[in-house]
Amino acid sequence: MIRAFLKKVGILPNSAVQSGRGPRIIPRSEHGISRKNISENALKVLYRLNQHGYEAFLVGGGVRDLLLGLHPKDFDVVTNAKPEEIRRVFRNCRLIGRRFRLAHVYFGHDIIEVATFRGKTDDCAEVVHSAQGMILRDNVYGTLAEDVWRRDFTINAIYYNIADFSLVDYVGGFADLKAKRMKMIGEVEQRYREDPVRMLRAIRFACKVNFSLSKELTEPMTKLKDLIGHVSSSRLFEEVLKMFHSGAARAVYDHLIDYDLFGQLFPASYQSLQQTTYPMDALLKIVFHNTDMRIQQQKPVTPAFIVAALLWYPICIRAQHFLDEGLPLFPARMQAIEEVVQEQIRRVSIPKRIIQGAREIWLLQMRLNKRYGKRAHLLMAEPRFRAAFDFLELRAQAGEGREIDALTQWWQAYIAGDATKRRALVKALSAVRR
Ligand code: ATP
Ligand code: MG
């Protein structure tokens, strides 16, 4: 009866009830995770904690991705050592975080994140909630058996035990992975309310590992989407960046649109999707597709380029508005950039250096049609010219219009041409001008 009650209030998920709450232990011989595929530094941390008498496990994306045959982007370690104790074990360690206190162990540029098991939080003064039910702070420590219920999805809650290389699975995550199933631990709506970022995480993981999202996970999104507005803008930036870099940005974009979350992150971009003057949807689809391709080919991706695409049409629309009000062209554009940027960073705090990169691309878009005399030659020498030209090509590809097609073709010919050809191209412009 107690189990039935706990399940009903969302404390116990179905799988735990079915499995009788004890964990399923999957021995090394029955799973494919090999230490060869775990980062050397993560292994060092795990072994060292173990040698000091602490329990140490890998959990989260590292375990999930290894079981799926993917390359994990990082390895999260969890232990029963408290943050202060972790610091005593590692000299190269810093404690970070307020909302969740964590240890970062440094190996040059590589950082291994080490968390302490979280404990039960019912009626606990250490856990601070907001008026909307969001968890603002939570530093109650516990055991593995308690920690597991605090994780988001079953596929993220499989623990790899460094003591015997077995997997510990309380929530049926191993079976869910095999069945390509995303399942929330606990009651979906309550878990989204505690942390609205879980809605975005649901989408990101489903797209990254190519699982479909169940109705159970997507249905509450429409009702709860406004809660995203209560999440700190810096946390949203971190999540947005992970989405862009997931290798599945194109699919993530479709999902954000389908479940009406895109506007929560990019309100002005969402608004420009509703009008027909500019091909906003086409531009974003191309940019996200190209980003995924670059990640696949292990080429670097520039967030500034994506931000440039997200805000370019909102800026064009805003600039037109100022022009209609009688502002001259240059101030109209500058004011449009400043306003759109300010509004955007209130929601998702995109760092200054990324905004600066995007700004350079926008400013060059505005100069690319001024090609007379020495201007084309000077433009090509600008450090951001290549990015700006690539962006122009995307605008043409997205179908912005014939003028942009012609401009793109002109620049393609100019870039490919020798000095004579370039002079001829500029001369032909002057002829048209006359
Ligand atoms: P990736 O690192 O590939 O983005 P991940 O699953 O490792 O994916 P992290 O943000 O690194 O994600 O978190 C590590 C683990 O911590 C998760 O797998 C999950 O178990 C838990 N976790 C992280 N964020 C949350 C959250 N908002 N709510 C509940 N559990 C979380
Ligand atoms: Mg991780």
CSV table of N, CA, C and O and ligand atoms in Angstrom, one decimal, residues 59-62 64-65 72-76 99-100 113 150-153 155-159 191 195 197-198 201 204-205 208 235 239 242, ligand 1:
chain,number,residue,atom,x,y,z
A,59,VAL,N,28.5,8.3,-13.7
A,59,VAL,CA,27.0,8.4,-13.9
A,59,VAL,C,26.7,9.4,-15.0
A,59,VAL,O,27.6,10.1,-15.4
A,60,GLY,N,25.5,9.3,-15.5
A,60,GLY,CA,25.0,10.4,-16.4
A,60,GLY,C,25.4,10.1,-17.8
A,60,GLY,O,25.5,8.9,-18.3
A,61,GLY,N,25.7,11.2,-18.6
A,61,GLY,CA,26.0,11.1,-20.0
A,61,GLY,C,27.1,10.2,-20.4
A,61,GLY,O,27.0,9.5,-21.4
A,62,GLY,N,28.1,10.1,-19.5
A,62,GLY,CA,29.3,9.2,-19.8
A,62,GLY,C,28.8,7.8,-20.0
A,62,GLY,O,29.2,7.1,-21.0
A,64,ARG,N,25.7,6.6,-20.2
A,64,ARG,CA,24.6,6.5,-21.3
A,64,ARG,C,25.3,6.5,-22.6
A,64,ARG,O,25.0,5.6,-23.4
A,65,ASP,N,26.2,7.4,-22.9
A,65,ASP,CA,26.7,7.4,-24.3
A,65,ASP,C,27.6,6.2,-24.6
A,65,ASP,O,27.6,5.7,-25.7
A,72,PRO,N,31.3,10.0,-25.3
A,72,PRO,CA,30.8,10.9,-24.3
A,72,PRO,C,31.5,12.2,-24.4
A,72,PRO,O,32.7,12.2,-24.7
A,73,LYS,N,30.8,13.3,-24.1
A,73,LYS,CA,31.6,14.6,-24.2
A,73,LYS,C,32.2,14.9,-22.8
A,73,LYS,O,33.2,15.6,-22.8
A,74,ASP,N,31.7,14.4,-21.8
A,74,ASP,CA,32.4,14.5,-20.5
A,74,ASP,C,32.0,13.3,-19.6
A,74,ASP,O,31.1,12.5,-19.9
A,75,PHE,N,32.7,13.2,-18.5
A,75,PHE,CA,32.5,12.1,-17.6
A,75,PHE,C,32.1,12.6,-16.2
A,75,PHE,O,32.9,13.4,-15.6
A,76,ASP,N,31.0,12.3,-15.7
A,76,ASP,CA,30.6,12.8,-14.4
A,76,ASP,C,30.8,11.8,-13.3
A,76,ASP,O,30.4,10.6,-13.5
A,99,ARG,N,23.9,26.5,-6.0
A,99,ARG,CA,22.7,25.7,-6.1
A,99,ARG,C,23.0,24.3,-5.8
A,99,ARG,O,22.3,23.6,-5.1
A,100,PHE,N,24.0,23.8,-6.5
A,100,PHE,CA,24.6,22.4,-6.2
A,100,PHE,C,26.1,22.6,-6.0
A,100,PHE,O,26.8,23.0,-6.9
A,113,GLU,N,34.2,16.6,-13.2
A,113,GLU,CA,33.2,17.1,-12.2
A,113,GLU,C,32.9,16.0,-11.2
A,113,GLU,O,32.5,14.9,-11.6
A,150,ARG,N,16.9,11.5,-7.6
A,150,ARG,CA,17.0,13.0,-7.9
A,150,ARG,C,17.5,13.2,-9.3
A,150,ARG,O,17.5,14.4,-9.8
A,151,ARG,N,17.8,12.2,-10.0
A,151,ARG,CA,18.3,12.4,-11.4
A,151,ARG,C,17.1,12.5,-12.3
A,151,ARG,O,16.0,12.3,-11.9
A,152,ASP,N,17.3,13.0,-13.5
A,152,ASP,CA,16.2,13.3,-14.4
A,152,ASP,C,15.6,12.1,-15.1
A,152,ASP,O,14.5,11.7,-14.8
A,153,PHE,N,16.3,11.5,-16.0
A,153,PHE,CA,15.8,10.5,-16.9
A,153,PHE,C,16.5,9.1,-16.5
A,153,PHE,O,17.6,9.1,-16.1
A,155,ILE,N,17.7,6.8,-18.3
A,155,ILE,CA,18.9,6.5,-19.0
A,155,ILE,C,20.1,7.3,-18.5
A,155,ILE,O,21.2,7.1,-18.9
A,156,ASN,N,19.8,8.4,-17.7
A,156,ASN,CA,20.9,9.2,-17.1
A,156,ASN,C,21.3,8.7,-15.7
A,156,ASN,O,22.1,9.3,-15.0
A,157,ALA,N,20.6,7.6,-15.3
A,157,ALA,CA,20.8,7.3,-13.8
A,157,ALA,C,21.3,5.8,-13.7
A,157,ALA,O,21.0,5.1,-12.8
A,158,ILE,N,22.2,5.5,-14.6
A,158,ILE,CA,22.9,4.2,-14.5
A,158,ILE,C,24.3,4.5,-14.0
A,158,ILE,O,25.0,5.4,-14.5
A,159,TYR,N,24.7,3.8,-12.9
A,159,TYR,CA,26.0,4.0,-12.3
A,159,TYR,C,27.0,3.0,-12.6
A,159,TYR,O,26.7,1.8,-12.6
A,191,ARG,N,8.5,17.0,-11.8
A,191,ARG,CA,10.0,17.2,-12.1
A,191,ARG,C,10.3,18.4,-13.0
A,191,ARG,O,11.3,19.0,-12.9
A,195,ASP,N,12.5,21.9,-11.9
A,195,ASP,CA,13.5,22.4,-12.7
A,195,ASP,C,13.1,22.4,-14.2
A,195,ASP,O,13.2,21.4,-14.9
A,197,VAL,N,14.4,23.4,-16.8
A,197,VAL,CA,15.4,23.1,-17.8
A,197,VAL,C,15.3,21.6,-18.2
A,197,VAL,O,15.7,21.2,-19.3
A,198,ARG,N,14.6,20.8,-17.4
A,198,ARG,CA,14.4,19.4,-17.7
A,198,ARG,C,13.6,19.2,-19.0
A,198,ARG,O,13.8,18.3,-19.7
A,201,ARG,N,16.2,19.6,-21.6
A,201,ARG,CA,17.1,18.4,-21.5
A,201,ARG,C,16.4,17.2,-22.2
A,201,ARG,O,17.0,16.4,-22.9
A,204,ARG,N,16.8,17.7,-25.8
A,204,ARG,CA,18.2,17.5,-26.3
A,204,ARG,C,18.7,16.1,-26.3
A,204,ARG,O,19.2,15.6,-27.3
A,205,PHE,N,18.4,15.3,-25.2
A,205,PHE,CA,18.8,13.9,-25.1
A,205,PHE,C,18.1,13.1,-26.2
A,205,PHE,O,18.7,12.3,-26.9
A,208,LYS,N,19.7,13.8,-29.4
A,208,LYS,CA,21.1,13.4,-29.5
A,208,LYS,C,21.2,11.9,-29.7
A,208,LYS,O,22.0,11.4,-30.5
A,235,ARG,N,22.1,30.0,-16.9
A,235,ARG,CA,21.9,28.6,-17.0
A,235,ARG,C,21.2,28.3,-18.4
A,235,ARG,O,21.6,27.3,-19.0
A,239,GLU,N,22.6,25.7,-21.4
A,239,GLU,CA,21.8,24.7,-22.0
A,239,GLU,C,21.6,24.9,-23.6
A,239,GLU,O,21.7,24.0,-24.3
A,242,LYS,N,24.7,23.8,-25.3
A,242,LYS,CA,24.8,22.3,-25.4
A,242,LYS,C,23.8,21.8,-26.5
A,242,LYS,O,24.2,20.9,-27.2
B,1,ATP,P1,25.8,15.6,-21.4
B,1,ATP,O1,27.0,15.8,-20.4
B,1,ATP,O2,26.1,14.7,-22.5
B,1,ATP,O3,25.2,16.9,-21.7
B,1,ATP,P2,24.6,14.4,-19.0
B,1,ATP,O4,23.4,13.5,-18.9
B,1,ATP,O5,25.9,14.0,-18.5
B,1,ATP,O6,24.7,14.8,-20.5
B,1,ATP,P3,25.0,16.6,-17.2
B,1,ATP,O7,24.4,18.0,-17.3
B,1,ATP,O8,26.5,16.5,-17.4
B,1,ATP,O9,24.2,15.8,-18.3
B,1,ATP,O10,24.6,16.0,-15.9
B,1,ATP,C1,25.1,14.7,-15.4
B,1,ATP,C2,24.0,13.9,-14.8
B,1,ATP,O11,23.4,14.6,-13.6
B,1,ATP,C3,22.8,13.7,-15.7
B,1,ATP,O12,22.9,12.6,-16.5
B,1,ATP,C4,21.7,13.5,-14.6
B,1,ATP,O13,21.7,12.2,-14.1
B,1,ATP,C5,22.0,14.5,-13.6
B,1,ATP,N1,21.4,15.8,-13.8
B,1,ATP,C6,21.9,16.8,-14.5
B,1,ATP,N2,21.1,17.9,-14.6
B,1,ATP,C7,20.0,17.5,-14.0
B,1,ATP,C8,18.7,18.1,-13.7
B,1,ATP,N3,18.5,19.3,-14.1
B,1,ATP,N4,17.8,17.3,-13.0
B,1,ATP,C9,18.1,16.1,-12.6
B,1,ATP,N5,19.2,15.5,-12.8
B,1,ATP,C10,20.2,16.1,-13.5
